[in-house]
PDB file of N, CA and C in Angstrom:
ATOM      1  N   UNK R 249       4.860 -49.512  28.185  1.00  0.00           N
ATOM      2  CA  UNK R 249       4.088 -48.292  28.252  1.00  0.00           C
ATOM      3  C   UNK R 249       3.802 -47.811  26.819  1.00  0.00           C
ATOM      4  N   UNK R 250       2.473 -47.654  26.419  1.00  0.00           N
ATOM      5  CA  UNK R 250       2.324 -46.791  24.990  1.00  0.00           C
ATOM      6  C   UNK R 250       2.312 -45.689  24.732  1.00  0.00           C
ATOM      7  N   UNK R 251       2.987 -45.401  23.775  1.00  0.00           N
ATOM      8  CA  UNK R 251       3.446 -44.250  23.004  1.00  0.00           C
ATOM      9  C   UNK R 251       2.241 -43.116  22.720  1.00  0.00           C
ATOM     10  N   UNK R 252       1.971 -42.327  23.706  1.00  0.00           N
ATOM     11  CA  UNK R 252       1.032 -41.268  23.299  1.00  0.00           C
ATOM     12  C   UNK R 252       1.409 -40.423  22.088  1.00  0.00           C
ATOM     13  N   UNK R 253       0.444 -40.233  20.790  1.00  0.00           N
ATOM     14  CA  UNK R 253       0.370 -39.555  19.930  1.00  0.00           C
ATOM     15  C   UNK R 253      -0.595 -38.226  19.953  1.00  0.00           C
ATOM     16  N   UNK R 254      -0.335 -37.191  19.722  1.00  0.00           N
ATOM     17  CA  UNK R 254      -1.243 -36.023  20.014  1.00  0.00           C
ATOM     18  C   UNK R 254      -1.620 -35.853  18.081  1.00  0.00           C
ATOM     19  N   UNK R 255      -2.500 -35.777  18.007  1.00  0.00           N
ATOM     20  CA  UNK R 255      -3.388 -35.376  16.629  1.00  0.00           C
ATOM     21  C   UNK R 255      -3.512 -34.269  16.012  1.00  0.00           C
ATOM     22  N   UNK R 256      -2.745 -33.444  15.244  1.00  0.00           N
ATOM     23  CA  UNK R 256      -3.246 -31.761  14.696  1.00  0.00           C
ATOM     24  C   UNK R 256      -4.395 -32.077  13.855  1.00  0.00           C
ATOM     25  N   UNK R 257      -4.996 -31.146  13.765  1.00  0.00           N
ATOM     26  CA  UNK R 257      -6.002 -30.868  12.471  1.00  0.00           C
ATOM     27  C   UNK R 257      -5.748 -29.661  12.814  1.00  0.00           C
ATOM     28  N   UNK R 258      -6.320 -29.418  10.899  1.00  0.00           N
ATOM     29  CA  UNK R 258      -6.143 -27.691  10.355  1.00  0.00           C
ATOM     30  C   UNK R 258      -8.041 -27.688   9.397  1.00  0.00           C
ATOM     31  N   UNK R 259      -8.097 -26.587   9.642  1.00  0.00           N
ATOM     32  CA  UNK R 259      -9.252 -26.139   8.517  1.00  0.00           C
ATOM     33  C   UNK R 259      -8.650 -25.970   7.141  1.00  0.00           C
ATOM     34  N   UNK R 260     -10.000 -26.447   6.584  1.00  0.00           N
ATOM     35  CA  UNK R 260      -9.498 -26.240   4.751  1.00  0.00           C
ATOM     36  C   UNK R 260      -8.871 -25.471   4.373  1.00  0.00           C
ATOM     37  N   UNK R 261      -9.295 -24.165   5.610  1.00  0.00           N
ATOM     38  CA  UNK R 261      -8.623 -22.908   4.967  1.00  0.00           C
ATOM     39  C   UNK R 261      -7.231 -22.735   4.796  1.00  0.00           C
ATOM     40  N   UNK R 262      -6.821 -23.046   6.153  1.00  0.00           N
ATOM     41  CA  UNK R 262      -5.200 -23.521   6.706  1.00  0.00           C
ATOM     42  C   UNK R 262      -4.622 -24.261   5.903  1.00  0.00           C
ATOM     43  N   UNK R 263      -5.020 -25.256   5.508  1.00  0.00           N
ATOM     44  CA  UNK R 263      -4.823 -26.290   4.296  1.00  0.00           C
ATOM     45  C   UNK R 263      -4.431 -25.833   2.471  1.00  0.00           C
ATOM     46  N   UNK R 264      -5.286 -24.629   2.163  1.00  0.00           N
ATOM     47  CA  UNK R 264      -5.550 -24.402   1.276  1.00  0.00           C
ATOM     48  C   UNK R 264      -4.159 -23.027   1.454  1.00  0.00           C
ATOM     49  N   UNK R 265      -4.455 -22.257   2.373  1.00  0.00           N
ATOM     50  CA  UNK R 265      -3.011 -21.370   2.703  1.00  0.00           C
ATOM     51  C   UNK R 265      -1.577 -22.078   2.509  1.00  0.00           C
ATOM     52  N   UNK R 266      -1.824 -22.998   2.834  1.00  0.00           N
ATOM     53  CA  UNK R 266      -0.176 -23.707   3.108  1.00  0.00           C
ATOM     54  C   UNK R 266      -0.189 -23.889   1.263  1.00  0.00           C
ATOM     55  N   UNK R 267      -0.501 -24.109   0.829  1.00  0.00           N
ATOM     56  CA  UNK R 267      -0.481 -24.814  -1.208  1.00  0.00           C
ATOM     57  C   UNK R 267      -0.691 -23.919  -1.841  1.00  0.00           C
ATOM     58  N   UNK R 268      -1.207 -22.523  -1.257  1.00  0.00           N
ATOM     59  CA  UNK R 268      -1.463 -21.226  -2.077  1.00  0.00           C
ATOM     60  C   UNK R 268       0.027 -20.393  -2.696  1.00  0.00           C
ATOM     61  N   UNK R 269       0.377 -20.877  -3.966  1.00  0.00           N
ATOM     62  CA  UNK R 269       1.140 -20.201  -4.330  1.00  0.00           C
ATOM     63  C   UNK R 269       1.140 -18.358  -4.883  1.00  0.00           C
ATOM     64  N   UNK R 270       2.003 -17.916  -4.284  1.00  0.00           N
ATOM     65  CA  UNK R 270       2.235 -16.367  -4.261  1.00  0.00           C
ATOM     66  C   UNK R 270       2.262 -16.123  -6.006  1.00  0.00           C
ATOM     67  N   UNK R 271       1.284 -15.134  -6.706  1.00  0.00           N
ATOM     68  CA  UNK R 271       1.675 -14.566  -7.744  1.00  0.00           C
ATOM     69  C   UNK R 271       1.958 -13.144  -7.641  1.00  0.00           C
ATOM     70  N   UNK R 272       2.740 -12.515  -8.620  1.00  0.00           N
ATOM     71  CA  UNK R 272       2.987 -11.268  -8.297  1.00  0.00           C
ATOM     72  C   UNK R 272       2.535 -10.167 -10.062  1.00  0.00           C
ATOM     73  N   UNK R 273       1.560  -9.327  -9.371  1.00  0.00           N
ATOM     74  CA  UNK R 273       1.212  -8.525 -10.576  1.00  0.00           C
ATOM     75  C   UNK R 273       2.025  -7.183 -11.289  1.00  0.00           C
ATOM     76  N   UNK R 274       2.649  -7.687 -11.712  1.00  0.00           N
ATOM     77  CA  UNK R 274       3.660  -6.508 -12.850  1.00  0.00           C
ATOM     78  C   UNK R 274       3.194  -5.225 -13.749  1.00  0.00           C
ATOM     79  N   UNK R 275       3.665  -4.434 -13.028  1.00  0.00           N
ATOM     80  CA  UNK R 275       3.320  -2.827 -13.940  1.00  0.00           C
ATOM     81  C   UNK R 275       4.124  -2.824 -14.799  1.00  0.00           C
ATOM     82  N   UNK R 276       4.143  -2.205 -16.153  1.00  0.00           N
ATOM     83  CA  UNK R 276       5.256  -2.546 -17.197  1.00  0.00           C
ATOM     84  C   UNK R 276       4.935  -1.629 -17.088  1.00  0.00           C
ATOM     85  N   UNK R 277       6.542  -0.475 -17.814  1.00  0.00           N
ATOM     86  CA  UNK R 277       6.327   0.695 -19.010  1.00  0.00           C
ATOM     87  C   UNK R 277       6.080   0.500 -20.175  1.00  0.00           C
ATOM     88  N   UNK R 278       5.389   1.539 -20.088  1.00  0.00           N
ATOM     89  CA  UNK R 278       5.045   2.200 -21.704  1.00  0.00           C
ATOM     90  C   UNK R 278       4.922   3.672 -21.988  1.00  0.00           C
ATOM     91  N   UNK R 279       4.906   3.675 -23.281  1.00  0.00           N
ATOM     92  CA  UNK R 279       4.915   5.012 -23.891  1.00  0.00           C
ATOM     93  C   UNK R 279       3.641   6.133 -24.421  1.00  0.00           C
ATOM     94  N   UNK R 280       2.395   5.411 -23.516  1.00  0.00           N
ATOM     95  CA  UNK R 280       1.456   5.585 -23.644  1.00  0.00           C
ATOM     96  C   UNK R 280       0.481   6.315 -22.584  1.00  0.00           C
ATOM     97  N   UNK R 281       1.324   5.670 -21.150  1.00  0.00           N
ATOM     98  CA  UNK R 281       0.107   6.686 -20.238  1.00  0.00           C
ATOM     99  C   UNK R 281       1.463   7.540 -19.498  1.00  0.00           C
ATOM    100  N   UNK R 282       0.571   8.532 -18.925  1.00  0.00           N
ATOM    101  CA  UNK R 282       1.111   9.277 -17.935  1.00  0.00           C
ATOM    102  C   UNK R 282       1.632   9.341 -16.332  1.00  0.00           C
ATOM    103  N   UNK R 283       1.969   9.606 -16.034  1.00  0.00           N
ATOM    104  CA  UNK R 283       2.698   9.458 -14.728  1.00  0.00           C
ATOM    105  C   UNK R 283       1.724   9.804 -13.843  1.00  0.00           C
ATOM    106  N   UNK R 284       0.812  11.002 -14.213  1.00  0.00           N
ATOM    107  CA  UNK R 284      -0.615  11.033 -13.097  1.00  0.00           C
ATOM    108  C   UNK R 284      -1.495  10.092 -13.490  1.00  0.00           C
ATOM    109  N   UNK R 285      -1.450   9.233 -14.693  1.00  0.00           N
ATOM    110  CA  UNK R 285      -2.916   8.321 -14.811  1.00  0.00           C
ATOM    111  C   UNK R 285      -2.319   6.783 -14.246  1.00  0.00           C
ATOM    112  N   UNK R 286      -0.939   6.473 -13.861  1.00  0.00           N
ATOM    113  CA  UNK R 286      -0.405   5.671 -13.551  1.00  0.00           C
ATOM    114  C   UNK R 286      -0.973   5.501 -12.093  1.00  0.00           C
ATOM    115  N   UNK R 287      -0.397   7.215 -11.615  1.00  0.00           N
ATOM    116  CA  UNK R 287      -0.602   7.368  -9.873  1.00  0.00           C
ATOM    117  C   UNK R 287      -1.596   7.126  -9.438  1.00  0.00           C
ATOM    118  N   UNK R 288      -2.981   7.648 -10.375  1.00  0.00           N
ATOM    119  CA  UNK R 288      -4.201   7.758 -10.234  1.00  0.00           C
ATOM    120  C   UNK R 288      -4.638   6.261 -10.089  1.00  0.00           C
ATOM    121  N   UNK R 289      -4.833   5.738 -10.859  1.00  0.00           N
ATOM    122  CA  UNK R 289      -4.648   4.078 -10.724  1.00  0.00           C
ATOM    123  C   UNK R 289      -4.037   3.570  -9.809  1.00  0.00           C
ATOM    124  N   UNK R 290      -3.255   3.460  -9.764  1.00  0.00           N
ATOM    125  CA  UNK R 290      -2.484   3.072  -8.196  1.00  0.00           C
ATOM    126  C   UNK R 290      -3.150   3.375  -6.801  1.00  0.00           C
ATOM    127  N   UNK R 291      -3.554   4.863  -6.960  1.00  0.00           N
ATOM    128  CA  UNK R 291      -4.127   4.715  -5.760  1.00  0.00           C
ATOM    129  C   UNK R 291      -5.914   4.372  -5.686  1.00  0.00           C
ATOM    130  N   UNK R 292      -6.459   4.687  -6.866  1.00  0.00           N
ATOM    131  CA  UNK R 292      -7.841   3.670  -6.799  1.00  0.00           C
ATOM    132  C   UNK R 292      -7.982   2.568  -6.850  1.00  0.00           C
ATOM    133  N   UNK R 293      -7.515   1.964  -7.580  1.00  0.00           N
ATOM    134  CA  UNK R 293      -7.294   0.410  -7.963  1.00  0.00           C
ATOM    135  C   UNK R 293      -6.590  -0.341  -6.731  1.00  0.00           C
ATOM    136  N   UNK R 294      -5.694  -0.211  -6.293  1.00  0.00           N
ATOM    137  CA  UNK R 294      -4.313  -1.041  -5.176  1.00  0.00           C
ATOM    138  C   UNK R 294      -4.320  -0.033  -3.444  1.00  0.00           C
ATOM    139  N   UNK R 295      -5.343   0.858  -3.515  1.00  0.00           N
ATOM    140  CA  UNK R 295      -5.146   1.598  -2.593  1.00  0.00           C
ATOM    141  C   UNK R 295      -3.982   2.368  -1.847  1.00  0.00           C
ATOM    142  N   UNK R 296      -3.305   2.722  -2.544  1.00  0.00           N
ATOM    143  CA  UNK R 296      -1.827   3.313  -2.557  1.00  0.00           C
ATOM    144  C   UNK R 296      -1.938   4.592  -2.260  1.00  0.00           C
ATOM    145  N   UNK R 297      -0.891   5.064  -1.330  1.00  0.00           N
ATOM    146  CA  UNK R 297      -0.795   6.310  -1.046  1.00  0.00           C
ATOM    147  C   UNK R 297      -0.521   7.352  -2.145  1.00  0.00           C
ATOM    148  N   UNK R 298      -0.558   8.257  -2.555  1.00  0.00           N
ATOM    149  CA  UNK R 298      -0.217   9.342  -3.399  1.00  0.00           C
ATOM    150  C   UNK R 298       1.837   9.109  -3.473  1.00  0.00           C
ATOM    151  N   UNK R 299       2.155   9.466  -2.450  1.00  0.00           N
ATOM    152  CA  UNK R 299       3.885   9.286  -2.193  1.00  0.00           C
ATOM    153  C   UNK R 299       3.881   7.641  -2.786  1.00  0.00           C
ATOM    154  N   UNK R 300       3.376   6.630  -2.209  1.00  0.00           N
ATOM    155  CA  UNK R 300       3.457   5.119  -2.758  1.00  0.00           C
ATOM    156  C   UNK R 300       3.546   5.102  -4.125  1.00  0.00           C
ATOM    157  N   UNK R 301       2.288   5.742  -4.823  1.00  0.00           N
ATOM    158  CA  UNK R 301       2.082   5.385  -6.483  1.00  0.00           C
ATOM    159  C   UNK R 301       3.059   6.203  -6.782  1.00  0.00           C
ATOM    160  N   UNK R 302       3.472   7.499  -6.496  1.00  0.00           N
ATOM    161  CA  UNK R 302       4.333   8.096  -7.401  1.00  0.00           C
ATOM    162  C   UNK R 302       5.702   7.289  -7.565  1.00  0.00           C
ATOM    163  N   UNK R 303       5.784   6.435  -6.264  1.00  0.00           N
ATOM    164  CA  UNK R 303       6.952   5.759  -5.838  1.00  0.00           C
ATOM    165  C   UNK R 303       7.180   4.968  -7.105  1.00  0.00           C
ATOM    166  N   UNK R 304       6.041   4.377  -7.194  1.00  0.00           N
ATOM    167  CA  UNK R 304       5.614   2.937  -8.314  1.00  0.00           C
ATOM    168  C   UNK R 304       5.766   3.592  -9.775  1.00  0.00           C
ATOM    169  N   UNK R 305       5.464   4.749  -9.714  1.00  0.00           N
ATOM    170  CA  UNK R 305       5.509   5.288 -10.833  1.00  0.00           C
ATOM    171  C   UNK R 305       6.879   5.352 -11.402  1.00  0.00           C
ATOM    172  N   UNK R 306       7.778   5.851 -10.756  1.00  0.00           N
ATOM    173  CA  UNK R 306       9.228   6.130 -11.097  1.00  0.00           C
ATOM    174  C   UNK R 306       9.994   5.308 -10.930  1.00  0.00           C
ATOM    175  N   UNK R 307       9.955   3.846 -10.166  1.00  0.00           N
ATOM    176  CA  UNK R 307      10.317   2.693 -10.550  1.00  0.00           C
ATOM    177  C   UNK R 307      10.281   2.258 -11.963  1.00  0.00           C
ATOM    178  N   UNK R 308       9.238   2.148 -12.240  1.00  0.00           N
ATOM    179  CA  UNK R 308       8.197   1.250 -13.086  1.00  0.00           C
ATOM    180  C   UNK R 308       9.574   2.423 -14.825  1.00  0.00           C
ATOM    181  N   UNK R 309       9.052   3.593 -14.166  1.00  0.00           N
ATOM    182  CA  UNK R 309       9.652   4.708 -15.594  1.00  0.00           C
ATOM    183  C   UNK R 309      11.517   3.968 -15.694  1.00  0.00           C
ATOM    184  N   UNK R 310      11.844   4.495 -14.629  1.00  0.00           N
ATOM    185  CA  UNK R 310      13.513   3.887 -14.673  1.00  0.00           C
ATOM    186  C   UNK R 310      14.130   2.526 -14.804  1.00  0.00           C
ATOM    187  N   UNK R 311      13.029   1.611 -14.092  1.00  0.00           N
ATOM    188  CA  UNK R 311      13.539  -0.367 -14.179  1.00  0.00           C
ATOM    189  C   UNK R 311      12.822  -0.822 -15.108  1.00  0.00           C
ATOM    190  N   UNK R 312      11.637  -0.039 -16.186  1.00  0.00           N
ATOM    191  CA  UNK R 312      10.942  -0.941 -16.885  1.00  0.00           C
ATOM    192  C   UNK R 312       9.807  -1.446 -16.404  1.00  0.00           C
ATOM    193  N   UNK R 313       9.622  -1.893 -15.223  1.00  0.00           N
ATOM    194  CA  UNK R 313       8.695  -2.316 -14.163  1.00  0.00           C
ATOM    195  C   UNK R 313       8.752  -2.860 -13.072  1.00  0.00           C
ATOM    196  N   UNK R 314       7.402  -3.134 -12.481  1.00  0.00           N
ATOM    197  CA  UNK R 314       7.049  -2.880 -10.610  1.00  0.00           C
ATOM    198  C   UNK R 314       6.514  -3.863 -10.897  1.00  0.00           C
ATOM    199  N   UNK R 315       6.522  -4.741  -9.649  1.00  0.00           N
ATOM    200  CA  UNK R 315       5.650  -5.332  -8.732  1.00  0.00           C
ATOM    201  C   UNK R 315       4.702  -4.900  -7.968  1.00  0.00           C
ATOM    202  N   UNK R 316       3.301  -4.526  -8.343  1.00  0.00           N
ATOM    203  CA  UNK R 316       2.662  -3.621  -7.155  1.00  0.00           C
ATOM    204  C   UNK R 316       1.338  -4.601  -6.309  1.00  0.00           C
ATOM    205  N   UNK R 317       1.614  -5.855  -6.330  1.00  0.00           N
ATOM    206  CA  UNK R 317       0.508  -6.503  -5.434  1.00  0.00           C
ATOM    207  C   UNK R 317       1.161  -7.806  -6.074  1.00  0.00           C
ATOM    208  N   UNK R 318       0.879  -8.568  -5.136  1.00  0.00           N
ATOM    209  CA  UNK R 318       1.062 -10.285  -4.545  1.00  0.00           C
ATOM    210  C   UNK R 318       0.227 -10.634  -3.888  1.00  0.00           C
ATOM    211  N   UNK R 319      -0.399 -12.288  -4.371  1.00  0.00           N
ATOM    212  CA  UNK R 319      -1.577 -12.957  -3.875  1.00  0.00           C
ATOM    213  C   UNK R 319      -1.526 -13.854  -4.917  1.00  0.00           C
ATOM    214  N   UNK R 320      -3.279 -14.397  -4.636  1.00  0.00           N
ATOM    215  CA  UNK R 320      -3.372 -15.953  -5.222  1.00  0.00           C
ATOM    216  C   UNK R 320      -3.604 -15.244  -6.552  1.00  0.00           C
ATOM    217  N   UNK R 321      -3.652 -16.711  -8.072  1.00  0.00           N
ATOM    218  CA  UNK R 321      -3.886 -16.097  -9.077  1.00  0.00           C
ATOM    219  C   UNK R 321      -4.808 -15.356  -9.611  1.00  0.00           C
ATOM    220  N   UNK R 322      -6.256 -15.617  -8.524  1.00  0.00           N
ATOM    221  CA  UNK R 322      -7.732 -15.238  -9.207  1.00  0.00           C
ATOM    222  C   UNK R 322      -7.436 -13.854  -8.705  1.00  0.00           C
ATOM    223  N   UNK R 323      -6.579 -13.424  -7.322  1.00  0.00           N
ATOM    224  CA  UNK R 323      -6.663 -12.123  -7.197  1.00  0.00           C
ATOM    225  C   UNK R 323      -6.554 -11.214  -8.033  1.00  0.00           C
ATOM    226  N   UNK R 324      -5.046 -11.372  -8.284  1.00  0.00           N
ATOM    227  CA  UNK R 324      -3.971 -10.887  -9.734  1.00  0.00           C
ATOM    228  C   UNK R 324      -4.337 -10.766 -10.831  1.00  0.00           C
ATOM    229  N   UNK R 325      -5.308 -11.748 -11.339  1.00  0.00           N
ATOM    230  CA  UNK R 325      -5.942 -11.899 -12.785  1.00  0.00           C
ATOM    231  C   UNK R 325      -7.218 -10.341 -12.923  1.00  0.00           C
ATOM    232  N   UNK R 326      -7.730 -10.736 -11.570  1.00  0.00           N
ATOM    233  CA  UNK R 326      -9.104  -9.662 -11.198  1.00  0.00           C
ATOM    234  C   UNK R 326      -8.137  -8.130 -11.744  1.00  0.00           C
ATOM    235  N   UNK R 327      -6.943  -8.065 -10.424  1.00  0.00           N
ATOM    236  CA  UNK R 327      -6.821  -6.834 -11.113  1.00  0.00           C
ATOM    237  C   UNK R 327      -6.014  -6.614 -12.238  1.00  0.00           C
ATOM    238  N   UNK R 328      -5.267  -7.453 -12.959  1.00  0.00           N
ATOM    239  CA  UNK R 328      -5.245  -7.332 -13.780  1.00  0.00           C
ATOM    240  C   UNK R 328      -5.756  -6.863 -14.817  1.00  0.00           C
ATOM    241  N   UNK R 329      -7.271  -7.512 -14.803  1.00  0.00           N
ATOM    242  CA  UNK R 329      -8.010  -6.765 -16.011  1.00  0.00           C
ATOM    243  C   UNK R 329      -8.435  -5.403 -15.943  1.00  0.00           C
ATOM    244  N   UNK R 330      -9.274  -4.982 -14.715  1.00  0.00           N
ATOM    245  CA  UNK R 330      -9.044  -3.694 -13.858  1.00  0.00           C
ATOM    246  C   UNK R 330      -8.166  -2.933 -14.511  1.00  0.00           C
ATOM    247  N   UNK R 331      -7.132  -2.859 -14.160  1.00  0.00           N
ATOM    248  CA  UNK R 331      -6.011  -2.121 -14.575  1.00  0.00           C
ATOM    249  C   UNK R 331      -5.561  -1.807 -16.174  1.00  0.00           C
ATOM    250  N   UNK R 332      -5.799  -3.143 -16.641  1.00  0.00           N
ATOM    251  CA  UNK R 332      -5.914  -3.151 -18.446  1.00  0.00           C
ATOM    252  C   UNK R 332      -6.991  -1.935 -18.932  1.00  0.00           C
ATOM    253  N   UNK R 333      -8.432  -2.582 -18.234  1.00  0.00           N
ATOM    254  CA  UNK R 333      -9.256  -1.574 -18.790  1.00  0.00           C
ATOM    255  C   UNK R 333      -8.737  -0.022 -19.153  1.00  0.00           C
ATOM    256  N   UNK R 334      -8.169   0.455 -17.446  1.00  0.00           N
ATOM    257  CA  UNK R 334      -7.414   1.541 -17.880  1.00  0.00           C
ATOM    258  C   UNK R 334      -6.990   1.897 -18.460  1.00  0.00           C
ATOM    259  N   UNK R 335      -6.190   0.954 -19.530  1.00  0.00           N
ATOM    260  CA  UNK R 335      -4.918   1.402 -20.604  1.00  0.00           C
ATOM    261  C   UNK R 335      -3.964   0.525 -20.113  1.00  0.00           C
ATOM    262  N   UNK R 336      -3.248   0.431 -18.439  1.00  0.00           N
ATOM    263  CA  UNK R 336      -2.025   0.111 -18.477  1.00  0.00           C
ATOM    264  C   UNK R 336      -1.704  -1.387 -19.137  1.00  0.00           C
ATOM    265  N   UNK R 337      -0.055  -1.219 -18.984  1.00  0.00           N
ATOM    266  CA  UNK R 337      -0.157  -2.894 -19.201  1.00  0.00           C
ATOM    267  C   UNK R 337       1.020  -3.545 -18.339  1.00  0.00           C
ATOM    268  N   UNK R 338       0.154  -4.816 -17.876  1.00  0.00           N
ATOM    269  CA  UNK R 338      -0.044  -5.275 -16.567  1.00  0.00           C
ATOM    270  C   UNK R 338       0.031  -6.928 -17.162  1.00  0.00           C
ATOM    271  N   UNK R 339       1.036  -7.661 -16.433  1.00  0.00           N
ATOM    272  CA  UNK R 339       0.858  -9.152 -16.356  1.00  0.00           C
ATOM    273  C   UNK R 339       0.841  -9.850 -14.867  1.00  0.00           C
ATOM    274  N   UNK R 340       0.490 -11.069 -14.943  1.00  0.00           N
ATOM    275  CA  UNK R 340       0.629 -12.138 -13.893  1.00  0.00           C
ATOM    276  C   UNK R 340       1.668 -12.534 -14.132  1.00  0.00           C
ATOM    277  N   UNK R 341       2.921 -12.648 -12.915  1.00  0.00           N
ATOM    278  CA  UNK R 341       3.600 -13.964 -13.132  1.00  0.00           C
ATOM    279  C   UNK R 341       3.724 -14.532 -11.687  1.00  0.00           C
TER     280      UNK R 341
END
C-alpha cells in the first residue's frame, strides 16, 4: 500500500514572516528634551496613549531607556529618523 503524502504550501508572505527578524527601536535619555516633547512624540509618532508616553517617558528618565516599537528593520529605521528629526535620540537594534 503507498504512503500518502499531503503537500503544504505557504504564500511569500508566510514565507517571508517566518525569516522576518524582530528589531526593536530604543528611546535613549538625554539631557536635552523634555518630558512633554518626549510624550508629545510618543503619542504622534507611535500612537501612544497620553498615560502610555508618559509611561515611556519615566522609564526611559530612570533606566536610561525604552523600547517603544518592534518590527522589521525598514520599519524601525523609518521611525527612527522621524523621531531624530525631532531631536530625540533613538537607535535600531
Amino acid at each position: 500500500m503507498p504512503t500518502e503524502v499531503q503537500e503544504e504550501t505557504f504564500t511569500l508572505e508566510e514565507l517571508l514572516a517566518g525569516l522576518k527578524e524582530v528589531h526593536r527601536l530604543i528611546l535613549w535619555n538625554d539631557d536635552v528634551n523634555t518630558f512633554d516633547h518626549v510624550i508629545h512624540c510618543m503619542m504622534k509618532y507611535l500612537d501612544y496613549s497620553e498615560a502610555q508616553a508618559e509611561k515611556i517617558a519615566w522609564k526611559v528618565h530612570n533606566e536610561g531607556k525604552c523600547a517603544v516599537l518592534e518590527g522589521s528593520f525598514t520599519e524601525m529605521e523609518i521611525y527612527r529618523k522621524i523621531l531624530q528629526q525631532e531631536g530625540l535620540s533613538v537607535t535600531v537594534e
